[in-house]
Coordinates of C-alpha atoms in Angstrom, one line a residue:
X22 CA 37.4 45.5 148.7
X23 CA 39.9 47.0 146.1
X24 CA 39.1 50.7 145.0
X25 CA 37.7 50.8 141.1
X26 CA 36.6 54.2 141.3
X27 CA 36.2 55.0 137.4
X28 CA 39.3 57.1 136.5
X29 CA 40.0 60.1 134.0
X30 CA 42.0 58.2 131.9
X31 CA 41.1 53.8 131.1
X32 CA 42.5 51.5 129.2
X33 CA 41.5 48.4 127.8
X34 CA 43.8 46.2 125.8
X35 CA 42.4 42.7 124.4
X36 CA 45.3 40.5 122.9
X37 CA 42.0 37.7 121.1
X38 CA 43.3 38.7 118.1
X39 CA 47.7 36.3 118.2
X40 CA 46.7 35.2 114.4
X41 CA 47.1 38.7 113.6
X42 CA 49.3 39.4 115.7
X43 CA 47.0 43.4 116.7
X44 CA 46.3 44.4 119.8
X45 CA 43.1 45.8 120.1
X46 CA 42.8 49.4 123.0
X47 CA 40.1 50.4 123.7
X48 CA 40.6 54.1 125.4
X49 CA 37.7 55.9 127.8
X50 CA 37.9 59.6 128.7
X51 CA 36.4 60.4 131.1
X52 CA 36.0 64.8 130.9
X53 CA 38.0 65.0 127.8
X54 CA 38.3 68.6 126.0
X55 CA 36.7 70.5 123.5
X56 CA 38.8 69.2 120.8
X57 CA 40.6 67.2 122.7
X58 CA 44.1 65.9 121.3
X59 CA 45.9 62.9 121.9
X60 CA 49.4 61.5 120.0
X61 CA 51.5 58.1 120.4
X62 CA 54.9 58.5 121.7
X63 CA 58.0 58.5 119.1
X64 CA 60.6 57.3 121.7
X65 CA 60.7 55.6 124.2
X66 CA 62.8 56.7 127.5
X67 CA 65.8 54.4 127.7
X68 CA 66.3 53.7 123.9
X69 CA 67.7 57.0 122.1
X70 CA 66.3 56.5 118.7
X71 CA 62.9 58.6 117.6
X72 CA 60.6 54.6 116.9
X73 CA 57.6 56.9 115.4
X74 CA 55.7 54.1 117.6
X75 CA 52.5 55.0 115.4
X76 CA 53.5 53.4 112.6
X77 CA 52.2 50.2 114.2
X78 CA 48.8 52.6 115.2
X79 CA 45.3 51.8 113.0
X80 CA 40.9 51.8 112.3
X81 CA 42.0 55.1 115.0
X82 CA 37.7 55.5 115.7
X83 CA 36.3 58.5 117.8
X84 CA 32.0 58.3 120.0
X85 CA 30.8 59.6 122.6
X86 CA 27.7 58.7 124.0
X87 CA 27.5 56.1 121.2
X88 CA 28.1 58.5 118.4
X89 CA 30.7 58.8 115.8
X90 CA 33.3 61.6 116.6
X91 CA 35.4 63.4 113.9
X92 CA 39.7 62.4 113.9
X93 CA 41.8 65.1 113.0
X94 CA 45.5 63.6 112.7
X95 CA 47.4 66.9 113.7
X96 CA 50.9 65.3 112.3
X97 CA 53.0 62.0 112.1
X98 CA 51.6 60.7 115.8
X99 CA 48.5 63.4 117.0
X100 CA 45.3 63.9 116.4
X101 CA 42.7 66.3 117.4
X102 CA 39.3 64.8 118.2
X103 CA 36.2 67.1 117.1
X104 CA 35.0 66.0 120.8
X105 CA 32.1 68.2 123.5
X106 CA 34.1 69.3 126.9
X107 CA 32.6 67.0 129.2
X108 CA 31.5 64.4 127.9
X109 CA 33.1 60.7 128.0
X110 CA 35.1 59.8 124.8
X111 CA 35.8 56.7 124.0
X112 CA 38.2 55.7 121.3
X113 CA 39.6 52.4 119.6
X114 CA 42.0 51.8 117.5
X115 CA 44.7 48.1 117.1
X116 CA 48.2 48.9 117.0
X117 CA 50.3 46.0 114.7
X118 CA 53.4 44.0 117.4
X119 CA 55.8 42.7 115.5
X120 CA 59.2 44.1 117.1
X121 CA 60.6 41.0 119.0
X122 CA 63.0 43.6 120.6
X123 CA 62.7 45.3 124.1
X124 CA 61.3 48.4 122.9
X125 CA 57.6 47.9 121.9
X126 CA 54.9 45.0 121.3
X127 CA 55.0 41.1 120.0
X128 CA 52.1 39.4 120.2
X129 CA 51.8 35.8 119.0
X130 CA 50.3 32.3 120.1
X131 CA 52.8 31.5 121.9
X132 CA 53.9 35.0 123.6
X133 CA 52.2 38.6 123.9
X134 CA 54.4 42.1 125.8
X135 CA 53.6 45.4 125.0
X136 CA 55.4 48.7 126.6
X137 CA 52.2 51.2 126.6
X138 CA 54.4 53.4 124.2
X139 CA 53.2 51.5 121.5
X140 CA 50.0 51.1 123.5
X141 CA 48.7 54.0 124.9
X142 CA 47.7 57.1 122.8
X143 CA 48.6 59.9 125.3
X144 CA 45.7 62.1 126.3
X145 CA 47.1 65.9 126.1
X146 CA 46.7 67.8 129.2
X147 CA 45.3 64.4 131.4
X148 CA 49.0 63.5 131.9
X149 CA 49.7 63.7 135.6
X150 CA 45.8 62.6 136.4
X151 CA 45.5 58.3 137.6
X152 CA 45.0 56.2 134.7
X153 CA 44.6 52.6 134.5
X154 CA 44.7 49.7 132.2
X155 CA 43.0 46.5 132.6
X156 CA 44.7 43.3 130.4
X157 CA 41.7 40.7 129.0
X158 CA 42.1 37.4 128.8
X159 CA 40.5 35.6 126.1
X160 CA 38.9 32.2 126.6
X161 CA 41.6 31.2 123.7
X162 CA 44.7 32.2 125.9
X163 CA 43.5 30.5 129.0
X164 CA 46.9 28.4 129.9
X165 CA 48.7 32.8 129.5
X166 CA 49.1 34.5 133.2
X167 CA 51.0 38.3 132.7
X168 CA 53.4 39.9 134.4
X169 CA 53.7 44.0 135.3
X170 CA 55.7 46.2 137.5
X171 CA 51.8 48.3 137.5
X172 CA 49.9 48.0 140.8
X173 CA 47.5 45.6 140.5
X174 CA 43.8 47.1 141.7
X175 CA 41.5 44.0 140.6
X176 CA 43.2 40.8 138.8
X177 CA 42.9 37.4 138.8
X178 CA 45.6 34.9 140.2
X179 CA 46.8 34.1 136.6
X180 CA 47.5 38.4 137.0
X181 CA 45.1 39.9 134.0
X182 CA 43.2 42.2 134.8
X183 CA 42.9 46.1 136.0
X184 CA 46.5 48.1 137.2
X185 CA 46.9 51.8 137.7
X186 CA 49.1 53.5 137.7
X187 CA 50.0 57.7 139.6
X188 CA 50.0 59.8 136.0
X189 CA 51.1 58.5 132.4
X190 CA 55.2 58.6 133.4
X191 CA 54.6 55.9 135.3
X192 CA 52.0 53.9 132.8
X193 CA 54.7 53.5 130.2
X194 CA 57.4 52.8 132.0
X195 CA 56.1 49.4 133.4
X196 CA 56.1 47.0 130.5
X197 CA 53.5 44.0 130.8
X198 CA 54.6 40.4 129.5
X199 CA 52.4 37.5 128.9
X200 CA 52.0 34.3 127.6
X201 CA 52.8 30.4 129.3
X202 CA 55.3 31.9 131.7
X203 CA 57.9 30.2 134.3
X204 CA 57.5 32.5 136.9
X205 CA 59.5 32.9 140.6
X206 CA 59.4 34.8 143.4
X207 CA 62.3 35.8 145.6
X208 CA 63.0 38.6 148.8
X209 CA 66.0 40.7 148.4
X210 CA 67.3 42.6 151.7
X211 CA 63.6 42.2 152.3
X212 CA 61.9 43.1 148.8
X213 CA 59.4 41.2 147.0
X214 CA 61.3 40.8 143.5
X215 CA 59.6 38.2 140.7
X216 CA 61.4 36.4 137.6
X217 CA 59.2 35.7 135.1
X218 CA 60.7 33.7 131.6
X219 CA 58.9 33.7 128.1
X220 CA 60.3 31.1 125.8
X221 CA 62.4 28.7 128.2
X222 CA 63.3 25.2 127.5
X223 CA 62.7 22.2 129.9
X224 CA 66.6 21.6 131.1
X225 CA 65.9 25.7 132.9
X226 CA 67.6 25.8 136.0
X227 CA 65.6 28.3 137.7
X228 CA 66.5 27.1 141.1
X229 CA 70.0 28.3 140.4
X230 CA 68.9 31.1 138.1
X231 CA 67.1 33.0 140.8
X232 CA 69.6 32.3 143.6
X233 CA 72.3 33.9 141.3
X234 CA 69.7 37.0 140.4
X235 CA 69.1 37.5 144.2
X236 CA 72.8 38.0 144.6
X237 CA 73.0 40.5 142.8
X238 CA 69.8 42.9 143.7
X239 CA 71.2 41.9 147.5
X240 CA 74.0 43.4 146.3
X241 CA 73.3 46.1 144.4
X242 CA 70.9 47.5 147.2
X243 CA 74.1 47.2 149.7
X244 CA 75.9 50.1 146.9
X245 CA 73.2 52.0 147.3
X246 CA 71.8 52.0 150.7
X247 CA 74.3 50.7 153.2
X248 CA 74.7 53.0 155.9
X249 CA 72.6 55.5 154.3
X250 CA 70.0 57.5 156.8
X251 CA 66.4 57.3 156.2
X252 CA 64.6 58.0 153.8
X253 CA 68.1 56.6 151.1
X254 CA 68.9 53.4 153.8
X255 CA 66.2 51.2 151.1
X256 CA 64.9 50.8 147.8
X257 CA 63.3 53.2 146.1
X258 CA 60.7 50.6 145.1
X259 CA 58.2 48.5 146.7
X260 CA 58.3 45.6 144.2
X261 CA 60.4 44.3 141.8
X262 CA 59.9 42.6 138.3
X263 CA 62.3 40.8 136.2
X264 CA 61.4 39.7 132.8
X265 CA 63.1 37.4 130.5
X266 CA 62.1 36.2 127.1
X267 CA 64.2 33.3 126.1
X268 CA 64.6 32.7 122.5
X269 CA 66.9 31.2 119.7
X270 CA 69.5 33.1 119.6
X271 CA 69.3 37.5 121.1
X272 CA 71.2 39.8 123.5
X273 CA 69.0 43.2 125.2
X274 CA 67.7 45.3 127.3
X275 CA 65.8 47.9 129.0
X276 CA 65.2 50.3 132.5
X277 CA 62.0 50.8 134.0
X278 CA 61.0 52.3 137.3
X279 CA 60.8 48.6 139.1
X280 CA 60.9 46.2 137.1
X281 CA 63.1 45.3 133.4
X282 CA 62.4 43.6 130.0
X283 CA 65.4 41.3 129.2
X284 CA 66.2 39.2 125.7
X285 CA 68.8 36.3 126.1
X286 CA 69.9 33.3 124.0
X287 CA 67.4 29.8 124.8
X288 CA 71.2 28.2 125.4
X289 CA 72.9 31.0 127.7
X290 CA 70.3 30.1 131.2
X291 CA 71.7 27.7 133.3
X292 CA 70.8 23.6 132.6
X293 CA 69.6 21.3 135.1
X294 CA 72.7 18.5 135.8
X295 CA 75.6 21.5 135.0
X296 CA 78.3 21.2 137.0
X297 CA 78.9 24.7 139.0
X298 CA 82.4 24.2 136.7
X299 CA 80.4 24.1 133.7
X300 CA 78.4 27.0 134.7
X301 CA 81.1 29.3 136.0
X302 CA 82.7 29.1 132.9
X303 CA 79.5 29.7 130.5
X304 CA 80.6 33.3 128.7
X305 CA 77.0 32.9 127.7
X306 CA 75.3 32.6 131.4
X307 CA 78.3 35.4 132.6
X308 CA 76.6 38.0 130.0
X309 CA 73.6 36.8 131.3
X310 CA 73.8 37.9 134.5
X311 CA 75.9 41.0 133.5
X312 CA 73.5 41.9 131.2
X313 CA 70.7 41.8 134.7
X314 CA 73.2 43.9 136.8
X315 CA 73.1 46.8 134.1
X316 CA 69.2 47.3 133.5
X317 CA 68.9 46.6 137.4
X318 CA 71.5 48.9 138.4
X319 CA 69.8 51.5 135.6
X320 CA 66.6 51.1 138.9
X321 CA 68.6 53.9 140.8
X322 CA 71.3 55.2 138.1
X323 CA 69.2 56.4 135.6
X324 CA 65.6 56.3 136.5
X325 CA 65.9 58.4 139.7
X326 CA 69.4 59.7 139.3
X327 CA 69.1 61.1 136.0
X328 CA 69.9 64.4 133.6
X329 CA 69.0 67.1 134.4
X330 CA 67.9 67.0 130.6
X331 CA 64.9 63.9 131.6
X332 CA 63.7 65.6 134.8
X333 CA 60.4 65.5 132.9
X334 CA 60.2 63.3 129.8
X335 CA 58.9 65.0 126.7
X336 CA 57.8 62.5 123.9
X337 CA 57.3 64.3 121.5
X338 CA 61.0 64.6 120.6
X339 CA 64.3 63.7 120.8
X340 CA 65.5 64.3 124.8
X341 CA 68.9 65.9 124.3
X342 CA 72.1 65.4 127.8
X343 CA 76.2 64.8 127.1
X344 CA 75.7 62.2 130.5
X345 CA 75.1 59.4 128.9
X346 CA 78.5 57.9 129.9
X347 CA 77.5 58.9 132.9
X348 CA 74.4 56.7 133.5
X349 CA 75.6 54.3 130.6
X350 CA 78.8 54.1 131.2
X351 CA 78.8 54.1 135.2
X352 CA 76.3 51.4 135.0
X353 CA 78.7 50.0 132.5
X354 CA 81.6 49.8 134.5
X355 CA 79.8 48.4 137.8
X356 CA 77.6 46.0 136.1
X357 CA 80.5 43.3 136.3
X358 CA 81.9 44.7 138.7
X359 CA 79.1 44.1 140.8
X360 CA 79.5 40.4 140.1
X361 CA 83.0 40.4 141.1
X362 CA 81.8 41.5 144.8
X363 CA 79.2 39.3 144.8
X364 CA 81.3 36.2 144.3
X365 CA 79.5 35.4 141.0
X366 CA 83.2 35.5 139.3
X367 CA 86.5 35.0 140.0
X368 CA 89.1 37.8 139.4
X369 CA 90.1 36.5 136.4
X370 CA 87.3 36.4 134.7
X371 CA 86.3 40.1 135.9
X372 CA 89.7 41.0 133.6
X373 CA 89.2 39.5 131.3
X374 CA 85.4 41.0 130.6
X375 CA 87.0 44.2 131.4
X376 CA 90.2 43.7 129.1
X377 CA 87.6 43.6 126.7
X378 CA 85.9 46.8 126.9
X379 CA 89.2 48.4 126.8
X380 CA 89.5 46.5 123.5
X381 CA 86.3 47.6 122.4
X382 CA 87.8 51.3 123.2
X383 CA 91.4 50.8 121.6
X384 CA 89.9 49.5 117.8
X385 CA 88.1 51.9 117.8
X386 CA 89.2 55.6 115.9
X387 CA 86.2 57.0 116.6
X388 CA 88.0 57.3 120.2
X389 CA 89.5 59.6 119.2
X390 CA 87.9 62.2 116.1
X391 CA 84.7 62.4 119.3
X392 CA 84.2 63.1 123.1
X393 CA 81.7 60.7 125.0
X394 CA 80.2 63.6 126.2
X395 CA 79.9 64.6 122.9
X396 CA 78.9 60.7 121.5
X397 CA 75.8 60.8 124.0
X398 CA 74.1 63.9 123.0
X399 CA 74.6 62.4 119.1
X400 CA 73.3 59.7 120.3
X401 CA 69.9 59.6 118.2
X402 CA 71.7 60.1 115.0
X403 CA 75.1 58.2 116.0
X404 CA 75.0 55.4 118.7
X405 CA 71.1 53.8 117.7
X406 CA 71.7 54.9 113.7
X407 CA 75.8 52.9 113.0
X408 CA 76.9 52.4 109.6
X409 CA 80.0 51.7 108.0
X410 CA 81.7 54.6 108.8
X411 CA 80.2 54.8 112.4
X412 CA 83.7 53.1 114.1
X413 CA 86.0 55.4 112.5
X414 CA 83.3 58.5 113.3
X415 CA 82.5 58.2 117.0
X416 CA 83.1 56.3 120.2
X417 CA 80.8 54.1 122.2
X418 CA 79.4 56.4 125.0
X419 CA 78.5 52.3 127.1
X420 CA 82.5 51.2 126.9
X421 CA 84.2 55.3 126.3
X422 CA 82.3 55.4 129.0
X423 CA 82.7 52.1 131.3
X424 CA 86.7 53.1 131.4
X425 CA 85.8 56.7 132.5
X426 CA 84.2 55.7 135.4
X427 CA 87.1 53.0 135.6
X428 CA 90.0 55.8 136.0
X429 CA 87.9 57.8 138.6
X430 CA 87.7 54.9 141.0
X431 CA 91.0 54.1 140.5
X432 CA 92.4 57.6 140.8
X433 CA 90.0 58.1 143.7
X434 CA 91.0 55.1 144.9
X435 CA 95.5 56.4 145.0
X436 CA 94.2 59.1 146.5
X437 CA 92.7 57.0 149.2
X438 CA 90.0 59.7 150.5
X439 CA 87.3 58.2 149.3
X440 CA 85.8 55.5 146.0
X441 CA 83.5 56.5 143.5
X442 CA 81.2 54.2 145.4
X443 CA 81.0 57.0 147.8
X444 CA 80.2 59.3 145.4
X445 CA 77.7 57.9 143.5
X446 CA 75.6 57.7 147.1
X447 CA 76.6 61.2 147.9
X448 CA 75.8 62.4 144.4
X449 CA 72.3 59.9 145.0
X450 CA 71.7 62.4 148.3
X451 CA 72.9 65.7 147.1
X452 CA 69.6 65.0 144.2
X453 CA 67.8 63.0 146.9
X454 CA 67.5 60.4 143.9
X455 CA 66.0 63.5 141.4
X456 CA 67.8 65.0 137.9
X457 CA 71.6 66.0 138.2
X458 CA 73.8 67.7 136.4
X459 CA 77.5 67.1 135.3
X460 CA 78.5 70.5 138.1
X461 CA 76.7 67.8 140.9
X462 CA 79.6 65.4 139.8
X463 CA 82.6 68.2 140.3
X464 CA 81.5 69.4 143.5
X465 CA 80.7 65.8 145.3
X466 CA 84.2 64.9 144.1
X467 CA 86.0 67.8 145.6
X468 CA 84.0 67.3 148.2
X469 CA 84.8 64.1 149.6
X470 CA 88.2 63.4 147.7
X471 CA 89.6 67.2 148.4
X472 CA 91.0 68.9 145.4
X473 CA 89.0 69.7 142.1
X474 CA 88.6 67.6 139.6
X475 CA 87.6 69.4 136.4
X476 CA 90.7 69.0 134.7
X477 CA 90.4 65.1 133.9
X478 CA 87.3 65.5 133.7
X479 CA 87.6 68.2 130.7
X480 CA 90.1 65.4 129.6
X481 CA 89.0 61.8 130.0
X482 CA 84.9 63.3 129.3
X483 CA 85.3 66.2 126.3
X484 CA 88.5 65.9 125.3
X485 CA 89.2 62.5 122.6
X486 CA 92.7 61.9 124.2
X487 CA 93.1 58.1 125.8
X488 CA 92.5 57.3 128.6
X489 CA 95.7 56.4 132.1
X490 CA 94.0 53.1 132.1
X491 CA 98.3 51.9 132.3
X492 CA 99.2 53.7 135.6
X493 CA 96.0 54.0 136.9
X494 CA 95.7 50.1 136.8
X495 CA 99.2 49.5 137.8
X496 CA 98.6 50.6 141.5
X497 CA 95.6 48.3 141.9
X498 CA 98.1 45.0 141.4
X499 CA 97.2 44.8 137.6
X500 CA 99.8 45.0 134.6
X501 CA 98.1 46.5 131.5
X502 CA 100.0 44.4 128.5
X503 CA 99.8 44.0 124.8
X504 CA 99.3 41.4 122.6
X505 CA 99.4 41.6 118.6
X506 CA 96.2 42.1 117.8
X507 CA 93.8 39.3 115.2
X508 CA 94.3 40.1 111.6
X509 CA 91.4 41.7 110.8
X510 CA 91.9 44.5 113.1
X511 CA 96.2 45.0 112.6
X512 CA 94.2 45.0 109.1
X513 CA 92.1 47.8 109.5
X514 CA 88.9 45.3 108.7
X515 CA 86.2 44.4 110.2
X516 CA 84.0 41.4 109.3
X517 CA 82.2 39.0 108.5
X518 CA 82.9 35.2 106.8
X519 CA 80.6 32.9 106.5
X520 CA 81.2 31.0 103.6
X521 CA 82.2 34.1 101.9
X522 CA 84.9 36.9 103.6
X523 CA 82.8 39.9 103.9
X524 CA 83.8 43.4 104.4
X525 CA 81.8 44.9 107.0
X526 CA 83.9 48.3 108.5
X527 CA 87.2 49.6 107.2
X528 CA 89.2 51.5 109.9
X529 CA 90.8 54.5 109.3
X530 CA 94.5 54.7 108.8
X531 CA 95.0 50.9 108.4
X532 CA 96.8 48.9 105.4
X533 CA 93.1 47.8 104.3
X534 CA 91.7 51.4 103.8
X535 CA 95.2 51.9 102.3
X536 CA 94.5 49.4 99.8
X537 CA 91.5 50.8 98.5
X538 CA 88.7 48.5 100.0
X539 CA 85.3 49.6 100.8
X540 CA 82.4 48.7 103.0
X541 CA 80.4 45.9 100.9
X542 CA 83.8 44.1 99.2
X543 CA 83.1 40.4 99.1
X544 CA 87.2 39.3 99.6
X545 CA 87.3 36.7 97.3
X546 CA 90.7 35.6 96.5
X547 CA 94.7 36.4 97.5
X548 CA 97.7 36.5 95.5
X549 CA 101.4 36.0 96.0
X550 CA 104.1 36.0 92.5
X551 CA 102.4 33.3 90.3
X552 CA 99.7 31.8 92.8
X553 CA 96.1 32.5 93.7
X554 CA 93.4 31.4 96.2
X555 CA 90.2 31.1 96.7
X556 CA 89.5 33.1 100.3
X557 CA 86.0 31.6 102.6
X558 CA 87.6 32.7 105.8
X559 CA 89.9 35.6 107.2
X560 CA 92.5 32.7 108.9
X561 CA 93.1 32.3 104.6
X562 CA 95.0 34.9 104.6
X563 CA 97.8 34.2 106.6
X564 CA 97.2 30.2 104.7
X565 CA 98.0 31.3 101.5
X566 CA 100.2 34.4 102.3
X567 CA 103.0 32.3 103.7
X568 CA 106.3 34.8 104.0
X569 CA 104.9 38.0 101.9
X570 CA 103.5 40.9 102.9
X571 CA 103.1 42.5 99.7
X572 CA 99.7 40.9 98.4
X573 CA 97.4 41.6 96.4
X574 CA 93.5 41.2 97.1
X575 CA 91.0 40.6 94.7
X576 CA 87.6 41.8 95.7
X577 CA 84.1 42.1 93.7
X578 CA 82.5 44.9 94.2
X579 CA 78.4 45.7 92.4
X580 CA 79.8 43.0 90.3
X581 CA 82.9 44.3 89.3
X582 CA 86.1 42.9 89.8
X583 CA 89.0 44.9 91.2
X584 CA 92.8 44.1 92.6
X585 CA 94.0 45.8 95.1
X586 CA 97.7 45.9 96.6
X587 CA 98.0 45.4 100.0
X588 CA 101.0 45.0 102.5
X589 CA 100.5 42.7 105.4
X590 CA 101.7 44.6 108.7
X591 CA 103.4 42.1 110.9
X592 CA 102.5 40.2 114.0
X593 CA 103.8 42.8 116.9
X594 CA 101.9 44.3 119.9
X595 CA 100.7 48.0 118.0
X596 CA 98.6 48.9 121.9
X597 CA 95.5 48.1 120.6
X598 CA 95.0 44.7 121.7
X599 CA 96.0 44.2 125.6
X600 CA 94.8 42.0 128.5
X601 CA 95.8 42.4 132.0
X602 CA 97.2 40.8 134.7
X603 CA 97.0 40.5 138.7
X604 CA 101.3 41.4 139.8
X605 CA 100.1 42.8 143.7
X606 CA 97.0 40.5 144.7
X607 CA 97.2 42.4 148.1
X608 CA 96.4 46.2 145.9
X609 CA 94.5 44.4 143.9
X610 CA 92.2 42.6 146.0
X611 CA 91.7 46.0 147.6
X612 CA 89.6 47.4 144.8
X613 CA 87.5 44.5 143.5
X614 CA 86.7 42.7 146.5
X615 CA 85.7 39.2 148.0
X616 CA 88.2 37.1 147.4
X617 CA 87.2 34.2 145.3
X618 CA 83.6 33.2 143.2
X619 CA 80.8 31.1 144.7

């Protein structure tokens, strides 16, 4: 018989109100403190923005012994219950679930999803106690099933029922997916895995998807554990769950300790009857596999091996660290590289993906303004709150962090004694799969390579100069070639052209900035001597400019028409648009691994 002994904290989740998009929650505290405080987190680990989840909580009430108890709100997300100590306390409330992302909660007649950070009040002083979560299955949802990484205690075949978590941290690190799910079970290196898909079209080739996801998992497990001594020779989880939500147009993921929540475009999934050639030519499917690889790699790199500042999460405020360039950036370096090693993409595809990352960094003026370490620290106010000036003032710790990982790996391999793979595995052992600091990385680098890497970390991570990509890639058989940038980049613009030409961003130091363009402008027309032309897309500019290099741009700003003198830059290589070519196949092979995609 399962152990269903009452525990200190119990949540009952009722998803019956699908048409009002409201979860009903009942929280029972077996032995509350006098004046018990409860709160809802303001952020979810892995997504570095204060999201104010309490804005969705309503109708909060409290009872002891069936008698109402007064509640006093302390601030935006915290309440004090006017209760007596030791007598069971029941809190009931509703949570509105309208967010289709992986970060919050969603509920309608076709699907339910939630992170406990959105639904489960934290009982202060009881965070370390056992928590149980019961998700009931209303009769109207009889065709639904449920998936989660939580440990089942007493569940129906559908998955609905009772689960437990060792503490509050585990509870909120295991999202729940519900609905008429497509599901498959498989093992990777002997470890049980489950893949569930919501919203898939009937054309889904589930067998191919499972096969490719399994190869990613096995490659990652071998990366972290092959040749390691106990207890480092096996994954830090007994079971893993992929929860994939297929929508018309979407992309994203969020890592958890033994699961991940993913979103993809329905058209990016593999389809029955597609040939291997068509599948491998699908950029959308490759992007999805890269997302799967990224979030799965996070199971080790950020969920276990993590910044010292994240040793214990504070759910009440921002948790700052300068190390996201390592945890997000290095994960971004390895996500596509593991696809290459698993044989899911070939050299050419991998180098195309890498060139895309390089171009994203080179085409961001903010890389010369802000270091990637500072970008990590500022994630709470910059990366997750992007505006028209973001490319000019900051750099992505994902993309530049990935290039720091690339440079470090190539430089280590150049020395001939070790690789970044070895460094990361040694960090895993040094920290026992736990919190780390930058000093730990420097110590392992010196131990394995025989020299000090402080100068490189200072320049690449804490400085703003460009990385030595060309020379390091050349030493491993890859030539970095410069090409003329796209017209919008040469002008210093990021635009949206869908029937009209809208200016999204004016990049620092470009021709458009010199002309007086502003984010939010609509570029209506182009004047050349004696002629004027209506524009609908950026490619209309060279069509109507002809050989003219000095033109007049007519823009609309706040209903006012402005004439801006614009000098059109020539179509020549400027160093911010690159491609990668193999010039030494043997050297490239030693770095990239597997010879051909399967």
